[in-house]
Amino acid sequence: MKSAKLLVALAATGLVATSAFAQKSAFEGFYGQLATGYESNNASNLNNTTTTPGETPDTWNTSSQSFGGAPLVIGLGYNFSVAPKWVLGLGADYSAISQKSSTYSGTNIGGSLSGQTLEASNRFNIFITPGYEIDKDKLVYLKAGYSSLTLKNTAPNYYSASPAAIAMGSTTGSFASGSQTSTVSGYVVGLGYKQIITGGFFGFAEANYMSYGKPSFSQSIGGGTNITSNPSVNSYQLLIGAGYKF
């Protein structure tokens, strides 16, 4: 009799444990979301090099640039319950609004090249989000994965000669220039918080950091002269948004 009671007790304990483990999280399933907030893009290594046949290449020193604004980030994903209070998500998001720098210049002993801009667009992230449920309606999570970004580089279009260069025959003026685009790859890491509002609706806040490889831009600016640059870009976003878990 005692053995039978013990077996029943063990079976009941196992059933309770199994039910607790199998209990579905409020965050489990497909979701879609929208977010905005603030985005900053920091571009460095912006020095340009001009090369003209028969002449020594010139380097134009350019300071780092920061530019940004309010993004619009569209996200989709799926969360899996992997253990009591723990979920693992797989998701993707897309930044629909481009961000463009102000015009900037590069200088050396010969004067300055001005009118250059850099634009960031089509940011796309694929990531995993391991998360922990603070309670049934609140989730904190980490974010890590792959990021890609399209950079558009518009070459300088105005040369201001220094007095020394003018004395040697250089002239100040505008010239034709063009633009190039390059898609760069990198990574995204972030931290977020979600809270169920009612039913499947939730609000969330997120902080993300993204870093990318260096593209190679090379363009003709007339007179047989080419200008090259290899900018480096990293970005961060502070987001707040809402979504629906299906």
mmCIF file of C-alpha atoms in Angstrom, residues 52-241:
data_model
loop_
_atom_site.group_PDB
_atom_site.id
_atom_site.type_symbol
_atom_site.label_atom_id
_atom_site.label_comp_id
_atom_site.label_asym_id
_atom_site.label_seq_id
_atom_site.Cartn_x
_atom_site.Cartn_y
_atom_site.Cartn_z
ATOM 1 C CA THR A 52 46.169 61.987 -60.999
ATOM 2 C CA PRO A 53 48.364 60.287 -63.625
ATOM 3 C CA GLY A 54 51.952 61.511 -63.356
ATOM 4 C CA GLU A 55 51.402 63.206 -59.977
ATOM 5 C CA THR A 56 51.946 62.212 -56.341
ATOM 6 C CA PRO A 57 48.683 61.131 -54.616
ATOM 7 C CA ASP A 58 47.216 63.668 -52.183
ATOM 8 C CA THR A 59 45.506 62.831 -48.891
ATOM 9 C CA TRP A 60 42.694 65.098 -47.680
ATOM 10 C CA ASN A 61 42.212 64.923 -43.924
ATOM 11 C CA THR A 62 38.563 64.727 -42.873
ATOM 12 C CA SER A 63 37.153 64.680 -39.346
ATOM 13 C CA SER A 64 34.622 62.085 -38.195
ATOM 14 C CA GLN A 65 30.954 62.819 -38.850
ATOM 15 C CA SER A 66 27.786 62.017 -36.876
ATOM 16 C CA PHE A 67 24.307 62.086 -38.365
ATOM 17 C CA GLY A 68 20.927 60.644 -37.505
ATOM 18 C CA GLY A 69 17.293 61.257 -36.753
ATOM 19 C CA ALA A 70 14.057 59.391 -36.049
ATOM 20 C CA PRO A 71 13.983 55.901 -37.620
ATOM 21 C CA LEU A 72 11.011 53.723 -38.519
ATOM 22 C CA VAL A 73 11.815 50.091 -37.704
ATOM 23 C CA ILE A 74 9.516 47.268 -38.840
ATOM 24 C CA GLY A 75 10.027 43.900 -37.143
ATOM 25 C CA LEU A 76 8.780 40.311 -37.360
ATOM 26 C CA GLY A 77 9.701 37.251 -35.342
ATOM 27 C CA TYR A 78 8.801 34.136 -33.404
ATOM 28 C CA ASN A 79 9.415 33.304 -29.741
ATOM 29 C CA PHE A 80 9.799 29.723 -28.487
ATOM 30 C CA SER A 81 9.334 28.635 -24.865
ATOM 31 C CA VAL A 82 12.488 26.674 -24.007
ATOM 32 C CA ALA A 83 12.150 26.360 -20.200
ATOM 33 C CA PRO A 84 9.978 27.785 -17.434
ATOM 34 C CA LYS A 85 10.323 31.616 -17.624
ATOM 35 C CA TRP A 86 12.788 31.411 -20.561
ATOM 36 C CA VAL A 87 12.087 32.058 -24.254
ATOM 37 C CA LEU A 88 14.278 32.087 -27.344
ATOM 38 C CA GLY A 89 13.303 34.332 -30.250
ATOM 39 C CA LEU A 90 14.271 34.443 -33.908
ATOM 40 C CA GLY A 91 13.542 37.724 -35.689
ATOM 41 C CA ALA A 92 14.291 40.261 -38.388
ATOM 42 C CA ASP A 93 13.789 44.007 -38.680
ATOM 43 C CA TYR A 94 14.137 46.686 -41.336
ATOM 44 C CA SER A 95 14.827 50.413 -40.948
ATOM 45 C CA ALA A 96 12.649 52.144 -43.541
ATOM 46 C CA ILE A 97 13.951 55.732 -43.269
ATOM 47 C CA SER A 98 17.385 56.798 -44.573
ATOM 48 C CA GLN A 99 19.681 59.128 -42.624
ATOM 49 C CA LYS A 100 21.988 61.613 -44.392
ATOM 50 C CA SER A 101 24.960 63.617 -43.150
ATOM 51 C CA SER A 102 25.532 67.316 -43.682
ATOM 52 C CA THR A 103 28.150 68.235 -46.295
ATOM 53 C CA TYR A 104 31.722 68.005 -45.032
ATOM 54 C CA SER A 105 35.233 68.847 -46.221
ATOM 55 C CA GLY A 106 38.722 67.429 -46.399
ATOM 56 C CA THR A 107 41.824 69.625 -46.143
ATOM 57 C CA ASN A 108 45.554 69.536 -46.792
ATOM 58 C CA ILE A 109 48.306 72.009 -47.637
ATOM 59 C CA GLY A 110 46.771 72.576 -51.078
ATOM 60 C CA GLY A 111 43.403 73.777 -49.730
ATOM 61 C CA SER A 112 40.135 71.931 -49.218
ATOM 62 C CA LEU A 113 37.701 69.630 -51.020
ATOM 63 C CA SER A 114 34.101 70.189 -49.939
ATOM 64 C CA GLY A 115 30.549 69.093 -50.722
ATOM 65 C CA GLN A 116 30.877 65.432 -49.699
ATOM 66 C CA THR A 117 27.979 63.587 -48.008
ATOM 67 C CA LEU A 118 27.295 60.093 -46.674
ATOM 68 C CA GLU A 119 23.856 58.490 -46.468
ATOM 69 C CA ALA A 120 22.785 55.344 -44.587
ATOM 70 C CA SER A 121 19.713 53.377 -45.702
ATOM 71 C CA ASN A 122 18.140 49.910 -46.005
ATOM 72 C CA ARG A 123 19.380 48.648 -42.651
ATOM 73 C CA PHE A 124 18.383 44.990 -42.241
ATOM 74 C CA ASN A 125 18.968 42.843 -39.149
ATOM 75 C CA ILE A 126 18.534 39.100 -38.532
ATOM 76 C CA PHE A 127 18.939 38.066 -34.897
ATOM 77 C CA ILE A 128 18.214 35.784 -31.958
ATOM 78 C CA THR A 129 16.689 37.092 -28.727
ATOM 79 C CA PRO A 130 17.113 34.946 -25.614
ATOM 80 C CA GLY A 131 14.700 36.301 -23.007
ATOM 81 C CA TYR A 132 13.660 35.898 -19.370
ATOM 82 C CA GLU A 133 10.106 36.439 -18.095
ATOM 83 C CA ILE A 134 10.102 38.684 -15.024
ATOM 84 C CA ASP A 135 6.473 37.652 -14.660
ATOM 85 C CA LYS A 136 3.731 36.475 -17.041
ATOM 86 C CA ASP A 137 3.428 39.918 -18.706
ATOM 87 C CA LYS A 138 7.027 41.212 -18.627
ATOM 88 C CA LEU A 139 10.048 40.053 -20.626
ATOM 89 C CA VAL A 140 13.672 41.205 -20.749
ATOM 90 C CA TYR A 141 15.847 39.982 -23.594
ATOM 91 C CA LEU A 142 19.210 40.210 -25.297
ATOM 92 C CA LYS A 143 19.607 40.638 -29.045
ATOM 93 C CA ALA A 144 22.492 39.483 -31.252
ATOM 94 C CA GLY A 145 22.883 38.791 -34.945
ATOM 95 C CA TYR A 146 23.754 39.923 -38.451
ATOM 96 C CA SER A 147 23.244 43.445 -39.825
ATOM 97 C CA SER A 148 23.596 44.950 -43.295
ATOM 98 C CA LEU A 149 23.480 48.585 -44.389
ATOM 99 C CA THR A 150 23.576 50.479 -47.688
ATOM 100 C CA LEU A 151 25.945 53.465 -47.730
ATOM 101 C CA LYS A 152 25.760 56.149 -50.411
ATOM 102 C CA ASN A 153 28.891 58.281 -50.780
ATOM 103 C CA THR A 154 28.654 61.541 -52.744
ATOM 104 C CA ALA A 155 32.102 62.782 -53.751
ATOM 105 C CA PRO A 156 33.321 66.369 -53.144
ATOM 106 C CA ASN A 157 32.327 68.910 -55.800
ATOM 107 C CA TYR A 158 34.230 72.072 -54.841
ATOM 108 C CA TYR A 159 37.934 72.866 -54.495
ATOM 109 C CA SER A 160 39.160 75.844 -52.456
ATOM 110 C CA ALA A 161 42.845 76.386 -53.222
ATOM 111 C CA SER A 162 45.168 77.622 -50.488
ATOM 112 C CA PRO A 163 47.264 80.764 -51.129
ATOM 113 C CA ALA A 164 50.312 78.564 -51.678
ATOM 114 C CA ALA A 165 48.444 76.445 -54.233
ATOM 115 C CA ILE A 166 47.106 79.540 -56.007
ATOM 116 C CA ALA A 167 50.665 80.865 -56.247
ATOM 117 C CA MET A 168 51.600 77.620 -58.016
ATOM 118 C CA GLY A 169 48.756 77.979 -60.548
ATOM 119 C CA SER A 170 45.827 76.200 -58.888
ATOM 120 C CA THR A 171 42.349 77.704 -59.232
ATOM 121 C CA THR A 172 39.327 77.612 -56.948
ATOM 122 C CA GLY A 173 35.999 76.382 -58.279
ATOM 123 C CA SER A 174 33.346 73.697 -58.571
ATOM 124 C CA PHE A 175 33.602 70.513 -60.601
ATOM 125 C CA ALA A 176 31.462 67.543 -61.561
ATOM 126 C CA SER A 177 31.224 64.670 -59.112
ATOM 127 C CA GLY A 178 29.053 61.630 -58.669
ATOM 128 C CA SER A 179 27.917 59.173 -56.033
ATOM 129 C CA GLN A 180 28.375 55.469 -55.327
ATOM 130 C CA THR A 181 26.539 52.985 -53.135
ATOM 131 C CA SER A 182 27.861 49.951 -51.315
ATOM 132 C CA THR A 183 26.167 47.381 -49.064
ATOM 133 C CA VAL A 184 28.252 46.602 -45.987
ATOM 134 C CA SER A 185 27.872 43.753 -43.493
ATOM 135 C CA GLY A 186 28.346 43.705 -39.752
ATOM 136 C CA TYR A 187 26.669 42.751 -36.495
ATOM 137 C CA VAL A 188 23.949 43.965 -34.135
ATOM 138 C CA VAL A 189 23.787 43.589 -30.345
ATOM 139 C CA GLY A 190 21.072 44.951 -28.123
ATOM 140 C CA LEU A 191 18.989 44.842 -24.960
ATOM 141 C CA GLY A 192 15.202 45.078 -24.749
ATOM 142 C CA TYR A 193 12.094 44.940 -22.582
ATOM 143 C CA LYS A 194 8.557 43.913 -23.570
ATOM 144 C CA GLN A 195 5.308 44.144 -21.637
ATOM 145 C CA ILE A 196 1.891 42.776 -22.517
ATOM 146 C CA ILE A 197 -0.683 45.589 -22.563
ATOM 147 C CA THR A 198 -3.871 43.655 -23.281
ATOM 148 C CA GLY A 199 -4.563 40.464 -25.191
ATOM 149 C CA GLY A 200 -1.846 40.095 -27.819
ATOM 150 C CA PHE A 201 -0.830 43.761 -27.779
ATOM 151 C CA PHE A 202 2.496 44.684 -26.212
ATOM 152 C CA GLY A 203 4.785 47.667 -25.834
ATOM 153 C CA PHE A 204 8.555 47.512 -25.903
ATOM 154 C CA ALA A 205 11.767 49.501 -25.566
ATOM 155 C CA GLU A 206 15.101 48.547 -27.097
ATOM 156 C CA ALA A 207 18.696 49.785 -27.331
ATOM 157 C CA ASN A 208 20.815 48.488 -30.236
ATOM 158 C CA TYR A 209 24.405 48.906 -31.391
ATOM 159 C CA MET A 210 25.552 48.043 -34.931
ATOM 160 C CA SER A 211 29.023 48.006 -36.495
ATOM 161 C CA TYR A 212 29.988 47.457 -40.154
ATOM 162 C CA GLY A 213 32.931 46.677 -42.393
ATOM 163 C CA LYS A 214 34.574 49.337 -44.556
ATOM 164 C CA PRO A 215 33.371 49.831 -48.155
ATOM 165 C CA SER A 216 35.722 51.012 -50.906
ATOM 166 C CA PHE A 217 34.564 54.040 -52.905
ATOM 167 C CA SER A 218 36.453 55.234 -55.994
ATOM 168 C CA GLN A 219 35.143 57.943 -58.329
ATOM 169 C CA SER A 220 36.358 60.216 -61.102
ATOM 170 C CA ILE A 221 36.126 63.940 -60.337
ATOM 171 C CA GLY A 222 37.327 65.091 -63.769
ATOM 172 C CA GLY A 223 40.657 65.897 -65.390
ATOM 173 C CA GLY A 224 41.832 62.305 -65.030
ATOM 174 C CA THR A 225 41.693 62.565 -61.237
ATOM 175 C CA ASN A 226 40.143 59.823 -59.112
ATOM 176 C CA ILE A 227 39.146 60.130 -55.469
ATOM 177 C CA THR A 228 38.999 57.139 -53.109
ATOM 178 C CA SER A 229 37.758 56.654 -49.560
ATOM 179 C CA ASN A 230 37.082 53.795 -47.125
ATOM 180 C CA PRO A 231 34.706 55.072 -44.424
ATOM 181 C CA SER A 232 33.921 53.107 -41.289
ATOM 182 C CA VAL A 233 30.394 53.312 -39.823
ATOM 183 C CA ASN A 234 28.873 52.254 -36.522
ATOM 184 C CA SER A 235 25.359 53.074 -35.340
ATOM 185 C CA TYR A 236 23.090 52.953 -32.343
ATOM 186 C CA GLN A 237 19.325 53.118 -31.956
ATOM 187 C CA LEU A 238 17.161 53.885 -28.924
ATOM 188 C CA LEU A 239 13.687 52.587 -29.778
ATOM 189 C CA ILE A 240 10.207 52.554 -28.319
ATOM 190 C CA GLY A 241 7.330 50.825 -30.026
#
